[in-house]
Coordinates of C-alpha atoms in Angstrom, one line a residue:
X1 CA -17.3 3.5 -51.7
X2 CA -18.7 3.2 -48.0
X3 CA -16.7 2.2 -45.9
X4 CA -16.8 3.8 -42.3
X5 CA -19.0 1.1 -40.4
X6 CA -20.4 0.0 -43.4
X7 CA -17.4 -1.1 -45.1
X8 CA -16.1 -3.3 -42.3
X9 CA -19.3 -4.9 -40.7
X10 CA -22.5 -3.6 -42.5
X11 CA -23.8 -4.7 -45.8
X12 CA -22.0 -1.9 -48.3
X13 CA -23.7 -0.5 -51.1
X14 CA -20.3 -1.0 -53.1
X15 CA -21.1 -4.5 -53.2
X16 CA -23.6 -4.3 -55.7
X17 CA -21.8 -1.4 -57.5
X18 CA -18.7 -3.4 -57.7
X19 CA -20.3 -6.2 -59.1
X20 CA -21.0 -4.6 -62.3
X21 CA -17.5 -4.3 -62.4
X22 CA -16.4 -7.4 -61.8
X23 CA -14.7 -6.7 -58.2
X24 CA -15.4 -8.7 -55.7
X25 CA -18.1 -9.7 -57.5
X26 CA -21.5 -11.3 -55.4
X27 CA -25.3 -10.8 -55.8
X28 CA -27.4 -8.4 -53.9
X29 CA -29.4 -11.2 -51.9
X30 CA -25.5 -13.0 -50.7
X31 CA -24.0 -10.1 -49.7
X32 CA -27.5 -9.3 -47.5
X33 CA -27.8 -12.8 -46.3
X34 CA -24.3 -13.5 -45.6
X35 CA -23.7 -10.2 -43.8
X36 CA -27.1 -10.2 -42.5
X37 CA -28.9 -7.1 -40.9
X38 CA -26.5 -4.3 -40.0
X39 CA -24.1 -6.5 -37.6
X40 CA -25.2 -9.5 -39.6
X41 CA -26.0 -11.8 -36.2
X42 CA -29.6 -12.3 -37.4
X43 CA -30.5 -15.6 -39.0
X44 CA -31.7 -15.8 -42.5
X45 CA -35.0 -17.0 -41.3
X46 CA -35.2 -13.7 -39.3
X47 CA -33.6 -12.0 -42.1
X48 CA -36.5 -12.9 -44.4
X49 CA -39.3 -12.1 -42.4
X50 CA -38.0 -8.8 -41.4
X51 CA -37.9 -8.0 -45.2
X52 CA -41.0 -8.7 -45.8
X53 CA -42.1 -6.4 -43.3
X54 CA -40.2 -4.1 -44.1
X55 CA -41.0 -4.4 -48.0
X56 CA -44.8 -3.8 -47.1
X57 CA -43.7 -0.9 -45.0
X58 CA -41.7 1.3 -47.0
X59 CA -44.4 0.7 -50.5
X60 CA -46.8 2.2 -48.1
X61 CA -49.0 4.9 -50.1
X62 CA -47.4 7.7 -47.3
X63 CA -43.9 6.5 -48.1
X64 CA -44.5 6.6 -51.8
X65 CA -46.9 7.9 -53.9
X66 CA -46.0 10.8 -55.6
X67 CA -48.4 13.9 -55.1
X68 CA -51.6 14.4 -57.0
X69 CA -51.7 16.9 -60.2
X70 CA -53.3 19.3 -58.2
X71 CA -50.9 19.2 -55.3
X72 CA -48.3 19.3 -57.7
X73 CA -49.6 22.6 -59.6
X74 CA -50.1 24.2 -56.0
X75 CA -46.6 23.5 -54.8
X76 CA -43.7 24.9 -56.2
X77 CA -41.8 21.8 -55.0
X78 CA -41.8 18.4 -57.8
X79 CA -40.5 16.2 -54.8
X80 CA -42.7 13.2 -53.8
X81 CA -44.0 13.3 -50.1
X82 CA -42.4 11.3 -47.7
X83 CA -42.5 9.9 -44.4
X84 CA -40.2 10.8 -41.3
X85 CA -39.1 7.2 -40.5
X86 CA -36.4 8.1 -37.5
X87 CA -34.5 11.5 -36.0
X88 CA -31.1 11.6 -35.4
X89 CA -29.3 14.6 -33.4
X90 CA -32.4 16.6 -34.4
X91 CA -32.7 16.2 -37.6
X92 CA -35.5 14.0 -39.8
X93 CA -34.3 10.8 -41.2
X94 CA -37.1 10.4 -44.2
X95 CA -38.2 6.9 -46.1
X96 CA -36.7 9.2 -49.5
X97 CA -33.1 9.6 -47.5
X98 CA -32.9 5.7 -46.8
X99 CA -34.1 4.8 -49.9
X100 CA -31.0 3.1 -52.5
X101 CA -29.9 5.4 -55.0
X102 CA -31.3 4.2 -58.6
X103 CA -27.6 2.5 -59.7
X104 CA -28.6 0.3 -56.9
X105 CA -31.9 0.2 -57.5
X106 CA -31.1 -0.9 -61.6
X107 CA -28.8 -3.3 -60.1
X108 CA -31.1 -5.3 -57.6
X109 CA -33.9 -5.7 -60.2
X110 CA -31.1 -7.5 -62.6
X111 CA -30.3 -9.4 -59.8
X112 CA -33.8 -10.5 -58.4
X113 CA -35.7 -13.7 -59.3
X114 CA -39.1 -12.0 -58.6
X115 CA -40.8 -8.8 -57.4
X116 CA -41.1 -10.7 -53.9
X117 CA -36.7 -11.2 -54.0
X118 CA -36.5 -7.6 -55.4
X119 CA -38.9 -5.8 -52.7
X120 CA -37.3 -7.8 -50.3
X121 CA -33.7 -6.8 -51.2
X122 CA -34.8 -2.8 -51.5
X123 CA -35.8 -3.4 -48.0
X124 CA -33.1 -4.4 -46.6
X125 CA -31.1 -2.2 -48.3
X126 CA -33.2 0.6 -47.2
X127 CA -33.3 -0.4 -43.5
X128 CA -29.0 -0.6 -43.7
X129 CA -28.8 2.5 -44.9
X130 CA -30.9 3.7 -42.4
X131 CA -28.4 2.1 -39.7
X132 CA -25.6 2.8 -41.1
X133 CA -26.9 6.7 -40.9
X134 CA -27.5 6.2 -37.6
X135 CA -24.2 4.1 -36.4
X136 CA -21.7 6.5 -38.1
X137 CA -23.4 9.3 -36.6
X138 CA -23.6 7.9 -32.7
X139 CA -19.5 6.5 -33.4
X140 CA -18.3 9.8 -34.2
X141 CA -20.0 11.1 -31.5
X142 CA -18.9 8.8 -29.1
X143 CA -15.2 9.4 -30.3
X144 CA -15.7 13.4 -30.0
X145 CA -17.1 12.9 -26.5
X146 CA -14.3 10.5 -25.2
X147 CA -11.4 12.5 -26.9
X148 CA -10.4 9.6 -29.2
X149 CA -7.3 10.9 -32.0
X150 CA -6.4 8.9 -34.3
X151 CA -2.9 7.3 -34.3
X152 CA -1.0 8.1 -37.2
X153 CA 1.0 5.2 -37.0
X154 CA -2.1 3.1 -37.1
X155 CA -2.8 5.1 -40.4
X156 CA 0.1 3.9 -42.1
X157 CA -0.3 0.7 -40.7
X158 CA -3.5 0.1 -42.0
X159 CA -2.6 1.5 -45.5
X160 CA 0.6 -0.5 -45.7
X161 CA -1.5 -3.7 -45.1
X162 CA -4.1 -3.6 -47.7
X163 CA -2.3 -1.8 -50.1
X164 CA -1.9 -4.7 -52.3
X165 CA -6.0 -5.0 -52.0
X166 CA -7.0 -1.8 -53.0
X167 CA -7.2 0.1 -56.3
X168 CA -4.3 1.9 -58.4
X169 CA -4.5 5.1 -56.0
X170 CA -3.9 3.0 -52.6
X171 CA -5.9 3.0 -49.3
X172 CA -6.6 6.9 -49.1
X173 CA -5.8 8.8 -46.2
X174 CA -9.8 9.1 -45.2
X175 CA -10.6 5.7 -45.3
X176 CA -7.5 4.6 -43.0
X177 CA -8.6 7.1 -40.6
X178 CA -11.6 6.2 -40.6
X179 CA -10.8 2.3 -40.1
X180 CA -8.2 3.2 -37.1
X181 CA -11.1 5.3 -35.5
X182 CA -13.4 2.3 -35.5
X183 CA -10.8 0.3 -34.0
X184 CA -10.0 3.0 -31.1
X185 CA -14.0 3.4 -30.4
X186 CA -14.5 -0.4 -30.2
X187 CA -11.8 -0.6 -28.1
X188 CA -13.1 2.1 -25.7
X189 CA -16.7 1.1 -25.8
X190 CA -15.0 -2.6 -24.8
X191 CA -12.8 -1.5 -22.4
X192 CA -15.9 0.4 -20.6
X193 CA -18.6 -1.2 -21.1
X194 CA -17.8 -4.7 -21.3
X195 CA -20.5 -7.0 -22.9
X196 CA -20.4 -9.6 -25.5
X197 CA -18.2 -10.0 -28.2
X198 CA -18.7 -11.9 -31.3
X199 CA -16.4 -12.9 -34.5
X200 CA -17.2 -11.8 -38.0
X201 CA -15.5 -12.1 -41.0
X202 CA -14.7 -8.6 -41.8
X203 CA -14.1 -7.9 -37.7
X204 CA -13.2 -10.8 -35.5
X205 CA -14.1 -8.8 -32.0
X206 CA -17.2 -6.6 -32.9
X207 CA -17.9 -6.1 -29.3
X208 CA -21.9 -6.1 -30.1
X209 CA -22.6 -5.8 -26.1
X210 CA -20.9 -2.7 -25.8
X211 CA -22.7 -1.4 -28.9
X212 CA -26.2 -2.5 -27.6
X213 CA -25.5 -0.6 -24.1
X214 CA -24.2 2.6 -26.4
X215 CA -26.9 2.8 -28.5
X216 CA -29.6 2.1 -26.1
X217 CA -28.2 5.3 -23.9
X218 CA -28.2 7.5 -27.3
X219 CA -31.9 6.4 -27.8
X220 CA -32.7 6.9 -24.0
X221 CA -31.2 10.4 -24.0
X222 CA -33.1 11.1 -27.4
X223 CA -30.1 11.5 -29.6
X224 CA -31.7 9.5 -31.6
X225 CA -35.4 7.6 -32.4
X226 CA -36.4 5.4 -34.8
X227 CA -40.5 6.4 -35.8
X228 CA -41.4 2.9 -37.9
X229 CA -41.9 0.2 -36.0
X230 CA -40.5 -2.5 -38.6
X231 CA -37.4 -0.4 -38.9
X232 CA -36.9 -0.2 -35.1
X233 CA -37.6 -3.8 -35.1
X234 CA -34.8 -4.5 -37.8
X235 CA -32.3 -1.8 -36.6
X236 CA -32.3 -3.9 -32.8
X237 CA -32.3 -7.4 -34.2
X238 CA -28.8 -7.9 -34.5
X239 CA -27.6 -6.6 -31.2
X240 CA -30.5 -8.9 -29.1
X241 CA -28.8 -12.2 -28.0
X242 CA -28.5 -14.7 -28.7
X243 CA -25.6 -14.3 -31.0
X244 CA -23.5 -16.2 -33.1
X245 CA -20.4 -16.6 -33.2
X246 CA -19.9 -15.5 -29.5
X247 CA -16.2 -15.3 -28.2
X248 CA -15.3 -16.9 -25.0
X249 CA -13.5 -13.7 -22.9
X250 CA -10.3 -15.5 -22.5
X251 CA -10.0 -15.2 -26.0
X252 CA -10.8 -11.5 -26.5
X253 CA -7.8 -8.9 -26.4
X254 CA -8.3 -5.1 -27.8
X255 CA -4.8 -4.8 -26.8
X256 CA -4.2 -3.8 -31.1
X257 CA -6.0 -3.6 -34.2
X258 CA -7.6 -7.3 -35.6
X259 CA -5.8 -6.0 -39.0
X260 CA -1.8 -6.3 -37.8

């Protein structure tokens, strides 16, 4: 289950596997409307028409066609062709890597009313996978670069308080890191760079500001670029004001975790 910055503020692939079980249990389209894109601050009218960009975008014949019989015969490679959609610390993000796995896939076309809904929902899907690839990779960074360590006690904090939530095996030891590491970045990122904050469900101080200002300086410095147009468009939509949700700064402390 994903659940670095995925699991805590980005639409998770889980949801639609734990469905099938039963867990938690919500269709594709609800979890992506109700979380919205990546930070989930878009509104579903913005939500909507980014998918359908997006769905146009990644059935281009570039992204996926498969090669011709020809091309196959000549190449010792079966895999299909496909695009470079963004870069990331050097390396090629491509439409294939962001593309769901077919579990997911299986599970959104049960869940679709139509080939519009089901498009729709692989594009958004696609597009958070994408920004989830690329938000992991700039937060660890950012914690490697500032010195962050996790706090142990923190750990057991964390595991102690959803222990009752999670399954026969407890919180593991890698996801409550991982959870305590979040909270330690946000709270740097905060505490240096200011900005907006705004409540969500899963994290009632996402400081989205701070995020923005991070980001763009990754992107500035080339640590990371987004190629497609419609992705770029849909990876920056949530962290462009206004937002929702916005808390007033009287009411915003880092000072511990949102989860004690």
């Amino acid at each position: 289950m994903i659940i670095r910055m995925v699991g805590s503020q980005l639409f998770s692939i889980s949801n639609l596997r734990r469905a099938k079980r039963g867990v938690g249990r919500t269709t594709a389209m609800g979890a992506l409307l109700s979380l919205g894109v990546v930070l989930g601050t878009a509104t579903a009218a913005e939500v909507s028409a980014l998918a359908s960009a997006q769905a146009t975008a990644l059935a281009s014949p570039s992204v996926s066609e498969p090669l011709s019989e020809s091309s196959q015969n000549s190449d010792s490679s079966d895999e299909e062709p496909s695009t470079v959609v963004a870069t990331l610390f050097d390396k090629s993000i491509t439409a294939k890597d962001i593309t769901p796995d077919d579990e997911v896939l299986a599970e959104v076309a049960s869940q679709a009313s139509s080939s519009e809904e089901q498009n729709a929902m692989v594009a958004l899907a696609s597009l958070t996978n994408l920004s989830e690839r690329i938000i992991e990779g700039v937060l660890d960074d950012y914690s490697v670069q500032n010195n962050l360590a996790v706090d142990a006690a923190l750990v057991e904090k964390f595991k102690t308080k959803f222990a009752g939530s999670a399954s026969e095996d407890g919180i593991s030891d890698d996801v409550a890191k991982r959870q305590v590491m979040i909270y330690l970045a946000e709270k740097h990122m905060y505490n240096t760079y200011g900005g907006k904050v705004v409540f969500r469900q899963s994290n009632p101080q996402l400081p989205v500001g701070a995020y923005y200002k991070i980001l763009k300086n990754y992107e500035q410095s080339g640590k990371f670029t987004i190629l497609d147009k419609g992705l770029a468009d849909g990876f920056w939509m949530p962290f462009t004001p206004p937002y929702q949700y916005e808390l007033a700064k009287e009411n915003i402390n880092f000072a511990q975790p949102w989860w004690l």
